[in-house]
CSV table of C-alpha atoms and ligand atoms in Angstrom, one decimal:
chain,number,residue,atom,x,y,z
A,15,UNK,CA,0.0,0.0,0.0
A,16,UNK,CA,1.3,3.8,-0.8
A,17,UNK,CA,1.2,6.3,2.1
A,18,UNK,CA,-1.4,8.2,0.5
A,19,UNK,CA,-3.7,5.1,0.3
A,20,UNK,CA,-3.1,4.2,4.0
A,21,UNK,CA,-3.6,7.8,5.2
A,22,UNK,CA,-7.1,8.1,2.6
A,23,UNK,CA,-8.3,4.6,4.2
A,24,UNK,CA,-7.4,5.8,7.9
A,25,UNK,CA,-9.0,9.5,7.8
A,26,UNK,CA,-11.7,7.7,6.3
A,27,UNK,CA,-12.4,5.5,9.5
A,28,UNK,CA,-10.9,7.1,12.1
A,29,UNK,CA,-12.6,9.3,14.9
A,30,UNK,CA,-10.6,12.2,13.6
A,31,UNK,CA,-9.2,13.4,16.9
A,32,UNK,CA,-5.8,13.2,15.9
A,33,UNK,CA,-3.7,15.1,13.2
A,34,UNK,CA,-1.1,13.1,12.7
A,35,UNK,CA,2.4,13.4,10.6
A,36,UNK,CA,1.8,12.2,6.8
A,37,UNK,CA,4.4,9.3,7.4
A,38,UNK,CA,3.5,5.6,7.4
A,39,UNK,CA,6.0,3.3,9.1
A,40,UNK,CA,7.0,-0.2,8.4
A,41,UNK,CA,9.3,-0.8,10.6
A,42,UNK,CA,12.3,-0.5,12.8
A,43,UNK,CA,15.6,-1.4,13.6
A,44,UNK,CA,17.5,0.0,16.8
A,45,UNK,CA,17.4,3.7,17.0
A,46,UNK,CA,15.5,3.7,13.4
A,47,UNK,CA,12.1,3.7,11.8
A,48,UNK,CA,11.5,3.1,8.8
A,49,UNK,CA,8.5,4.4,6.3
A,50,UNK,CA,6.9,2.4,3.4
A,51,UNK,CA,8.9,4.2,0.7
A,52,UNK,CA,12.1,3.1,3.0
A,53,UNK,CA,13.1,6.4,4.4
A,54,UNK,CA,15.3,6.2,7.8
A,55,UNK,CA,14.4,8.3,10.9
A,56,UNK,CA,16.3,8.6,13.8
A,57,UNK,CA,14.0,8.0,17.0
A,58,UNK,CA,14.2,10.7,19.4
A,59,UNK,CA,10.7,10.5,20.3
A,60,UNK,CA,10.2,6.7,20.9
A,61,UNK,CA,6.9,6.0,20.4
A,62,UNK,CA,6.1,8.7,23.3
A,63,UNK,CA,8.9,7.5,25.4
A,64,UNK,CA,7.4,3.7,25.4
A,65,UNK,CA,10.4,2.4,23.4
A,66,UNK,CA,12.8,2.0,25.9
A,67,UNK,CA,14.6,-0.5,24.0
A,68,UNK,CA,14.8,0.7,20.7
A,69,UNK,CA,13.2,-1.2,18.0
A,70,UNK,CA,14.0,-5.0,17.3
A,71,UNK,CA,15.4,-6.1,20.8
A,72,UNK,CA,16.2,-9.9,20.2
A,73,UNK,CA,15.7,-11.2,23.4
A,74,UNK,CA,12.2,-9.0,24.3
A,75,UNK,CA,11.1,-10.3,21.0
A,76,UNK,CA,11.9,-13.8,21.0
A,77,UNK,CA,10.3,-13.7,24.6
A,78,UNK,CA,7.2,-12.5,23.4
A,79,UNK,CA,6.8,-14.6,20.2
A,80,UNK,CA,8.0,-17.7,22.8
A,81,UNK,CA,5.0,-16.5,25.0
A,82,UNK,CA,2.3,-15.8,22.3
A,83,UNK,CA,2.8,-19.4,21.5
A,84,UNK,CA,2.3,-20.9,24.7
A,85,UNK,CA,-0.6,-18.4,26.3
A,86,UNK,CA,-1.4,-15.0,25.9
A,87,UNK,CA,-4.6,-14.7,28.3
A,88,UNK,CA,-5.9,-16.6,30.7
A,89,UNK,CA,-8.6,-13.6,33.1
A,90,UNK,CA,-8.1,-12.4,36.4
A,91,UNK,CA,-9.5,-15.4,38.0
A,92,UNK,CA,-6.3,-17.5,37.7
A,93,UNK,CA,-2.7,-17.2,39.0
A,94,UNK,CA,0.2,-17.3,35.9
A,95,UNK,CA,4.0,-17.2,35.8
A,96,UNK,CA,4.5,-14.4,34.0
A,97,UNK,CA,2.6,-12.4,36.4
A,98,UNK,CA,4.5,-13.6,39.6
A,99,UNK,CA,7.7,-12.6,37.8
A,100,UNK,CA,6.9,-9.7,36.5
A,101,UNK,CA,5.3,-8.2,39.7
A,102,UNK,CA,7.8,-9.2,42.1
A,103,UNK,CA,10.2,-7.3,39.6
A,104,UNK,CA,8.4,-3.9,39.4
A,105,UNK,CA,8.1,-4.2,43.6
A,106,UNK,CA,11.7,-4.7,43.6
A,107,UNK,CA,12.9,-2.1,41.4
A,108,UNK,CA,10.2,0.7,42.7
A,109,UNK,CA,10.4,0.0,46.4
A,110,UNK,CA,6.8,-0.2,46.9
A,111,UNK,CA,4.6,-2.5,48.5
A,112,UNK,CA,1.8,-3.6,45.6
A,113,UNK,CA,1.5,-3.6,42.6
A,114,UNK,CA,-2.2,-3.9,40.2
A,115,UNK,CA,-0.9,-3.9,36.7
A,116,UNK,CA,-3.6,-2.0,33.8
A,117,UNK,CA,-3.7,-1.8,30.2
A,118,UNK,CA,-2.8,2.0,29.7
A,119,UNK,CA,-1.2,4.8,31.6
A,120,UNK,CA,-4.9,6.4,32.0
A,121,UNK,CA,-6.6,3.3,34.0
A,122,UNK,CA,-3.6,3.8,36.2
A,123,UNK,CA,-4.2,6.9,37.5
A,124,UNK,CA,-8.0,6.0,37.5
A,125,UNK,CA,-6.9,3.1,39.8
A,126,UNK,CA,-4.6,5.9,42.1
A,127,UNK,CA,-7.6,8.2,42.3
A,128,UNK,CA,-9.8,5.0,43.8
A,129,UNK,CA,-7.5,4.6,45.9
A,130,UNK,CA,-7.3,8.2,47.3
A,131,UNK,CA,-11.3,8.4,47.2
A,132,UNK,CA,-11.3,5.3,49.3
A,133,UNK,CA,-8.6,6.5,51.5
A,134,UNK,CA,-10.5,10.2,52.0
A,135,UNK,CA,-13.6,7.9,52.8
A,136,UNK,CA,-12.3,5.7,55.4
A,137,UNK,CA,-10.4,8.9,56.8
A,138,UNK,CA,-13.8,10.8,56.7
A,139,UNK,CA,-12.9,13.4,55.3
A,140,UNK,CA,-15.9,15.1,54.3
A,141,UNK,CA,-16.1,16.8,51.0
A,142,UNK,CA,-12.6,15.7,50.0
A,143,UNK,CA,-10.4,17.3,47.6
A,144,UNK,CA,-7.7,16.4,45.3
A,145,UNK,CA,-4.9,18.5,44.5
A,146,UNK,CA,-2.9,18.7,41.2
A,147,UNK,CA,-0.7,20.8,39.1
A,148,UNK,CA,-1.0,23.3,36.7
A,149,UNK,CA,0.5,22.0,33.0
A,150,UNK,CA,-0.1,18.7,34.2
A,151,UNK,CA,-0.8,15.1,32.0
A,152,UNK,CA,-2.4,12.2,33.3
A,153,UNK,CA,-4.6,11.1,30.5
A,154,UNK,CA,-7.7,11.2,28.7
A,155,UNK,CA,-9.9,9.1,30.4
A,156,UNK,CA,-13.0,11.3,32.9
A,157,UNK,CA,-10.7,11.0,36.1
A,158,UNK,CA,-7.5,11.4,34.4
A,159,UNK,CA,-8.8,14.5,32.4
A,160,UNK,CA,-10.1,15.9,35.8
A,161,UNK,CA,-6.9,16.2,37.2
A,162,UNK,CA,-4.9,17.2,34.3
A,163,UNK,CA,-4.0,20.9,34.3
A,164,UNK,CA,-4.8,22.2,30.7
A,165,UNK,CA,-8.7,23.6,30.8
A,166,UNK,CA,-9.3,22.7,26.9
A,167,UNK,CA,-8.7,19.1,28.0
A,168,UNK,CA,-11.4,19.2,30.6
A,169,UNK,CA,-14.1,21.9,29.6
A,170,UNK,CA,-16.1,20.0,27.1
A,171,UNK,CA,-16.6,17.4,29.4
A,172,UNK,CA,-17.7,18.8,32.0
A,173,UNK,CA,-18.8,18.1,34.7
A,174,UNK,CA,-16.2,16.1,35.7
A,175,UNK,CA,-14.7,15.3,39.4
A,176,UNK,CA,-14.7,18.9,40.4
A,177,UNK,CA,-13.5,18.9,43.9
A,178,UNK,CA,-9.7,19.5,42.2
A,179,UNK,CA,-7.4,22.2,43.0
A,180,UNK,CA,-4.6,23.4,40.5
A,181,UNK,CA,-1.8,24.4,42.3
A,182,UNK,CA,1.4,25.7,40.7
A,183,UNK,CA,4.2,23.4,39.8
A,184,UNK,CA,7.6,24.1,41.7
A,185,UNK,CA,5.9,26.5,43.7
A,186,UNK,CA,5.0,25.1,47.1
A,187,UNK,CA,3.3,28.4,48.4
A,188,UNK,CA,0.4,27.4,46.2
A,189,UNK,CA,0.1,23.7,47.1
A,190,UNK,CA,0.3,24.7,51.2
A,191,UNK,CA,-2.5,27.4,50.3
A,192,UNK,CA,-4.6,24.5,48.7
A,193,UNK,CA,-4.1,21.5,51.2
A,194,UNK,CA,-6.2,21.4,54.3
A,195,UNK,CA,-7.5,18.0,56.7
A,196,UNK,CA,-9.9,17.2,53.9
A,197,UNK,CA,-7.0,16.6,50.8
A,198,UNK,CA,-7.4,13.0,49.9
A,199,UNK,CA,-4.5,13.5,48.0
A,200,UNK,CA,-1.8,15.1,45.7
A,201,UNK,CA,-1.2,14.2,42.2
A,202,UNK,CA,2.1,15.2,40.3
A,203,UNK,CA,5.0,14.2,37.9
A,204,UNK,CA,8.1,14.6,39.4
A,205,UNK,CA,9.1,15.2,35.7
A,206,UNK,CA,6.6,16.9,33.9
A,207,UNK,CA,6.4,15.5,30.2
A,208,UNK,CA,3.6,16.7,28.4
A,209,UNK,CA,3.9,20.3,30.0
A,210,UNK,CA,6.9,21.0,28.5
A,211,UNK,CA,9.5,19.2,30.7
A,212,UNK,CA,9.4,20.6,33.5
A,213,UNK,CA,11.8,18.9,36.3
A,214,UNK,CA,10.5,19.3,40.1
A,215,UNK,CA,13.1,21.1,42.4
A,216,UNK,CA,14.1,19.0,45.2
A,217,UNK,CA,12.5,21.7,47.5
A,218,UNK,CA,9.4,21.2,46.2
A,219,UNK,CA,9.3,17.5,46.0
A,220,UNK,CA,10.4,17.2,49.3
A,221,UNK,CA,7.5,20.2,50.8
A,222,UNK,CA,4.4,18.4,49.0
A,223,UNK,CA,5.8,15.6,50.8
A,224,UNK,CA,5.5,17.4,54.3
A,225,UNK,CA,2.7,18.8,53.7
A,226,UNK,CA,0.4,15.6,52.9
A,227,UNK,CA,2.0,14.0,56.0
A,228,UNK,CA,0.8,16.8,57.9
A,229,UNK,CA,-2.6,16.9,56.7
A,230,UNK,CA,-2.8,13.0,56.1
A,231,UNK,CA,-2.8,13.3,52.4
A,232,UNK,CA,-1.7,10.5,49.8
A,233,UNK,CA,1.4,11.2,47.5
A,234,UNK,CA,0.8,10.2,44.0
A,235,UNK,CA,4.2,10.3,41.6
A,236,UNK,CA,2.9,9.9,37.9
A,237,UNK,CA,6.1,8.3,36.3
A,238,UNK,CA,4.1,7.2,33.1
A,239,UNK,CA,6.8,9.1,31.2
A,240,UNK,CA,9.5,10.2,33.3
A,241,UNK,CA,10.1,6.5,35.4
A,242,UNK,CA,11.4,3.5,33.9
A,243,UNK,CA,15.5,4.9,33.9
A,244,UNK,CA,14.1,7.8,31.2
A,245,UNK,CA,15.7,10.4,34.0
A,246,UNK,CA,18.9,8.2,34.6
A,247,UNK,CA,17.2,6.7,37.7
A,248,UNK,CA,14.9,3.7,37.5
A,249,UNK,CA,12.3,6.1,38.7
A,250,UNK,CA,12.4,9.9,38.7
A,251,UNK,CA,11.8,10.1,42.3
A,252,UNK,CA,14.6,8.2,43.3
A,253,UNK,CA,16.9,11.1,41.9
A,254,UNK,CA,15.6,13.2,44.9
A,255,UNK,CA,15.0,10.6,47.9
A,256,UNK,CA,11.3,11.5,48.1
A,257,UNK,CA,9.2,8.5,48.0
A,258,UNK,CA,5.3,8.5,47.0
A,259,UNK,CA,2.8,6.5,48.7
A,260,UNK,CA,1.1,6.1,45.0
A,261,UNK,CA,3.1,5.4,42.0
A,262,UNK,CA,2.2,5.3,38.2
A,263,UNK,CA,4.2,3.4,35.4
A,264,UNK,CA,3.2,2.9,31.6
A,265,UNK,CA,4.6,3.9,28.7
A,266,UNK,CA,7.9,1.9,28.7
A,267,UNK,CA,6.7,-0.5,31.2
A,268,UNK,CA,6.1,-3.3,28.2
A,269,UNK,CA,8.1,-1.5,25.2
A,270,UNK,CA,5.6,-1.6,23.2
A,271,UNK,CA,2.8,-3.5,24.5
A,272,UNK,CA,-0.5,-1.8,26.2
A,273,UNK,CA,0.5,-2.0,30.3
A,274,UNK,CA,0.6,0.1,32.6
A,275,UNK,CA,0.7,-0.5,36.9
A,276,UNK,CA,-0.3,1.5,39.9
A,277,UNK,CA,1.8,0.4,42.8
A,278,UNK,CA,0.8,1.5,46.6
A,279,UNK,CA,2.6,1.1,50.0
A,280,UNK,CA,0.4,-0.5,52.8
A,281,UNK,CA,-1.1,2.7,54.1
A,282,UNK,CA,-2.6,3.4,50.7
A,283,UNK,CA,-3.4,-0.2,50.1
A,284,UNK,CA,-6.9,1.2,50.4
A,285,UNK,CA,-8.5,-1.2,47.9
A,286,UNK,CA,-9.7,-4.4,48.9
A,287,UNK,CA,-11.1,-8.0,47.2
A,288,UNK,CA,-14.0,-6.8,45.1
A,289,UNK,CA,-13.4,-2.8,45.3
A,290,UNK,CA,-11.2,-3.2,41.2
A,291,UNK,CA,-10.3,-4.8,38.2
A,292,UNK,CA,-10.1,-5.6,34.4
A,293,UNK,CA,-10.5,-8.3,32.3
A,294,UNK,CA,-7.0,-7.8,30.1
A,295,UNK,CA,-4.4,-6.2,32.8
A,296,UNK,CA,-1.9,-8.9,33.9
A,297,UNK,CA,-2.3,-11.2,30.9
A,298,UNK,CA,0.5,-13.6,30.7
A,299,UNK,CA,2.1,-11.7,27.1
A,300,UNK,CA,1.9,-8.1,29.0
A,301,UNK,CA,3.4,-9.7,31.9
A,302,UNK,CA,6.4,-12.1,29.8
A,303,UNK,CA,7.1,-8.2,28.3
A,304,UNK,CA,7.5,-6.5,32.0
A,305,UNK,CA,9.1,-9.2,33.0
A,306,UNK,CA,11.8,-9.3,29.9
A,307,UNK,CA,11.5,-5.6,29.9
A,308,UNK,CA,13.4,-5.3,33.6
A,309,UNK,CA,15.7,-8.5,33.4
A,310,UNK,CA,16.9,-6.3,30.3
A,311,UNK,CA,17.2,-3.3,32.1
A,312,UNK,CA,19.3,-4.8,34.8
A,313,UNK,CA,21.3,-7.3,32.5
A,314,UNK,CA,22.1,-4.5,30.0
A,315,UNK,CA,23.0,-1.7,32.6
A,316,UNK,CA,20.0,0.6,30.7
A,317,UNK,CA,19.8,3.3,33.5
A,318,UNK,CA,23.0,3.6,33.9
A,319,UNK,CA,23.0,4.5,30.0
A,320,UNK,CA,20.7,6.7,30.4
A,321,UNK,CA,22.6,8.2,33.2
A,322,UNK,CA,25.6,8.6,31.5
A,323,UNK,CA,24.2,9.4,28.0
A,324,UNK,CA,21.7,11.7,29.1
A,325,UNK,CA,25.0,13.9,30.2
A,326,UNK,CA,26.1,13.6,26.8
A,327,UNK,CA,23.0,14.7,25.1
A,328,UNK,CA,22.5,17.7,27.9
A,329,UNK,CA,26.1,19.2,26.3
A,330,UNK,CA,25.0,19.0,23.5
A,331,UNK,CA,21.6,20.5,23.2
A,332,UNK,CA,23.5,23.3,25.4
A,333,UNK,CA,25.5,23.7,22.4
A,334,UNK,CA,22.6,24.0,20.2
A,335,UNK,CA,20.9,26.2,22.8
A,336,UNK,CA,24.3,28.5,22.9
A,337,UNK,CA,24.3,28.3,18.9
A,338,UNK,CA,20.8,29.5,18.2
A,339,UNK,CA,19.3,32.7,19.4
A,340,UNK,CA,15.6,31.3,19.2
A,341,UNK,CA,16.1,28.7,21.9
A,342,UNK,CA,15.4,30.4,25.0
A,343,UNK,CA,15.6,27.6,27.6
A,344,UNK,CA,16.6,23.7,27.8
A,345,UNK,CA,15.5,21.7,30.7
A,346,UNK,CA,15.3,17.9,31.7
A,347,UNK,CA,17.0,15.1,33.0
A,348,UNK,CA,18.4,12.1,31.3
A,349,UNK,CA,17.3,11.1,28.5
A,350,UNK,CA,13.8,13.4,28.8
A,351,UNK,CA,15.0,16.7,27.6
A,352,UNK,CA,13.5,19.4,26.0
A,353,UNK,CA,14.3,22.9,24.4
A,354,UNK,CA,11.9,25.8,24.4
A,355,UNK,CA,11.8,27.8,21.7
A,356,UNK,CA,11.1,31.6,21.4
A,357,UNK,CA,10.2,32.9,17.8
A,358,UNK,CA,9.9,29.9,15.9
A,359,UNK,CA,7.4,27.4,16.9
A,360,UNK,CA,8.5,23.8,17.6
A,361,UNK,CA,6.3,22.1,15.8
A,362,UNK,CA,7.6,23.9,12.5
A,363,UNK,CA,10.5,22.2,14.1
A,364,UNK,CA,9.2,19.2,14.8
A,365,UNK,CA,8.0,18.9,11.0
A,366,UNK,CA,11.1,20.5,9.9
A,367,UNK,CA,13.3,17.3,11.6
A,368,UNK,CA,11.1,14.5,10.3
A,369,UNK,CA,10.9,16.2,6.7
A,370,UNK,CA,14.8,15.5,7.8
A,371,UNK,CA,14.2,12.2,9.1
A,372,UNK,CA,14.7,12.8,12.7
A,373,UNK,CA,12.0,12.3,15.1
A,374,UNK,CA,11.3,14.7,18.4
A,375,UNK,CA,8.0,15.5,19.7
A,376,UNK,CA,6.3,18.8,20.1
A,377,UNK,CA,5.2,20.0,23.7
A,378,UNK,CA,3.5,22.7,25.6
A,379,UNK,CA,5.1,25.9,26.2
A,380,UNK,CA,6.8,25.8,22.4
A,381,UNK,CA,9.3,23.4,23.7
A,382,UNK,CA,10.7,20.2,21.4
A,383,UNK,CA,11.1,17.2,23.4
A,384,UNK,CA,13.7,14.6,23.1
A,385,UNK,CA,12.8,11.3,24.3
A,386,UNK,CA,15.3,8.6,22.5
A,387,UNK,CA,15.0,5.0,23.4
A,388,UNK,CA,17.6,4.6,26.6
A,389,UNK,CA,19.7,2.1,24.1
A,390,UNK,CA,20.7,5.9,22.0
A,391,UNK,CA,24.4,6.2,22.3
A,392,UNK,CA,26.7,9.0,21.6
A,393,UNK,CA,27.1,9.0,17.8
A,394,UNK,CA,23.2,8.6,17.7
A,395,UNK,CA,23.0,11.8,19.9
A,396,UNK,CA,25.7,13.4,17.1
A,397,UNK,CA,23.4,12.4,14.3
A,398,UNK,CA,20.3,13.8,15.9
A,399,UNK,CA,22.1,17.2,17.1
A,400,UNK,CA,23.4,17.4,12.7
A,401,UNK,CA,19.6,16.6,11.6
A,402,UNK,CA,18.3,19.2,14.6
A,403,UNK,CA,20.7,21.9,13.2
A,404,UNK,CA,19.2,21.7,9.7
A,405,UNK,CA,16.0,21.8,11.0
A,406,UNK,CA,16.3,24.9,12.9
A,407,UNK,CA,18.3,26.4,10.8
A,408,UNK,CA,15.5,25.5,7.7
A,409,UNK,CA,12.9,27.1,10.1
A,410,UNK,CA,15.0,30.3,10.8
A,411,UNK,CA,15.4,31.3,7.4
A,412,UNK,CA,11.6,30.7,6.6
B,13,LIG,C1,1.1,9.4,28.6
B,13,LIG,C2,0.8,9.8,30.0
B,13,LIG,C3,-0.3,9.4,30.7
B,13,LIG,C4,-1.4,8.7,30.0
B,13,LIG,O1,-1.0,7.4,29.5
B,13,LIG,P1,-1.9,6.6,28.4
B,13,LIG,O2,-1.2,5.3,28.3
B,13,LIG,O3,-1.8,7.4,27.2
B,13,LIG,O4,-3.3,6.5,29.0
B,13,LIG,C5,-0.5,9.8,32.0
B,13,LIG,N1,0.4,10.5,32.6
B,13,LIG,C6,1.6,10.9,32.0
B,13,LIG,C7,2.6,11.7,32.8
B,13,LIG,C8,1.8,10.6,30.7
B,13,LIG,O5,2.9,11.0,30.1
């Protein structure tokens, strides 16, 4: 089939709530996509930083092909290996108590916001509230939506949850002029992804932390985006020694299959036998992929590559920064970094770089993000920096 065709057959079908790049891919291959007229593209966008791995990991695919043969669902109402392994993992390597795995990054923080409801009510806390940050993401479902701090993502479906306050991120005045006895709970990314990429200061952090212990408030970290090593840490939060009693994974939980987890400590362990559930989460091919997904990690030393690369690619986008007058700012950590732009908008970059064949992703506040599978070494951060530079410079003479 020719582009053209697929994007005709698509628009045709769709819900058209999308407007997506006029590129079909076909496939990939390590740091590279590829389109159906065979044009390469580096990956610094990673599927929306769910990729971890790059694209074509032997042992993560031979795992899953292994495991689609064997059993790939099985329901709730049964025990599997898979799912023993792969939950004992993600305790180990978060440091939390349980784990209740979900199909998408959304239905995780549906499941966190259950917990804090149930939390508020067996606290009685009468009329509770839920606090959350301005520029926020948490997803698209009604909860999600309801705590997410962009008003055109919540107004036309109204009335949602309504009992939320949006503080301001990094600024703990506003939280502590928000929280009172009847907070069921805080919601934040210690990284914020979709806002722009915004990292929290350790001040911060560690206030929001004081303040729901002094008002008996749940923490909830969502690391959809910035956990799993993307920040050179396993999780964000463990970069500033301030631990949630609610924590969201997703994205590049399962590289590339739909999974995401909520996992709790005891105290928030609100949820009992009967109170949740779902009819995929847990199945025995998501689990084989979380499983594979963090023997990988550890075997292959992938935060620490992150780590280490992530203070490569920070250099170098300083250098692009210092080299370009219309990039104003550049923030992040790891491998999730972003520059803002002032003058040009970045999605005439973001078009710009793919015409190019490099992929980044566009995000609020005019910024371009840069979220490269963790497996992107230094001459791939050399080739994206040559393909960002023509980009810019493309858009600058405009
Ligand atoms: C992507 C994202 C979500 C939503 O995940 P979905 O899998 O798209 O539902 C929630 N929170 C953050 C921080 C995200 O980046």
């Amino acid at each position: 089939m020719k582009t053209e065709a697929v994007i005709k057959q698509t628009e045709d079908a769709l819900l058209q709530v999308y407007s997506r790049f006029p590129v079909a891919f076909d496939h990939g291959e390590g740091m590279y996509l590829y389109d159906l007229d065979g044009k390469e593209y580096l990956d610094f966008g990673s599927g929306i930083g769910v990729m971890a791995l790059g694209y074509g990991n032997k042992k993560y695919n031979s795992a899953l092909k292994a495991q689609v043969d064997k059993l790939i669902h099985v329901s709730n109402l049964f025990y599997h290996v898979p799912l023993a392994n792969a939950a004992q993992k993600l305790i180990k390597a978060s440091g939390m108590d349980r784990v209740f795995f979900t199909n998408s990054g959304a239905e995780a923080v549906e499941g966190a916001l259950k917990l804090a409801k149930k939390y508020a009510n067996n606290k009685n806390k009468k009329n509770y509230n839920i606090i959350a940050m301005e520029d926020s993401f948490h997803g698209r479902t009604t909860g999600a939506v309801a705590v997410t701090g962009h008003e055109e993502y919540r107004t036309p479906f109204a009335p949602l949850f309504d009992n939320v306050g949006f503080a301001k991120f990094n600024d703990l005045s506003t939280v502590s002029a928000l929280i009172d006895k009847n907070t069921a709970a805080v919601i934040l990314e210690p990284v914020q992804g979709e806002g722009g990429i915004f990292p929290a200061t350790a001040e911060f952090l560690e206030g929001v932390r004081k303040l729901c212990d002094e008002n008996d408030a749940l923490l909830i970290f969502d690391e959809i985006q910035c956990g799993m090593g993307r920040t050179g840490y396993m999780f964000a939060h463990q970069a500033y020694g301030v631990k949630p009693d609610i924590l969201l994974s997703a994205k590049a939980l399962g590289c590339g299959v739909p999974v995401g987890a909520f996992l709790c400590n005891e105290k928030a362990a609100t949820m009992t036998r009967g109170d949740h559930g779902t009819t995929y989460g847990c199945n025995p091919l998501v689990c084989t992929a979380v499983d594979t997904v963090l023997d990988i990690f550890d075997q292959e030393k992938i935060v620490e590559g992150a780590k280490k690369n992530g203070e490569y690619l920070w250099k170098k986008l300083d250098e692009v920064k210092a080299k370009y007058a219309c990039v104003c700012d550049h923030r992040g950590m790891g491998l999730m970094q972003g520059l803002q732009f002032d003058g040009v908008s970045a999605i005439d970059v973001v078009k710009a770089a793919l015409a190019g064949g490099l992929i980044t992703i566009a995000a609020a506040n005019n910024t371009v993000r840069f979220l490269p599978p963790l497996i992107a070494s230094k001459e791939d951060i050399d080739e994206m920096v040559v393909r960002l530079s023509k980009a810019i410079e493309s858009v600058v003479a405009k």
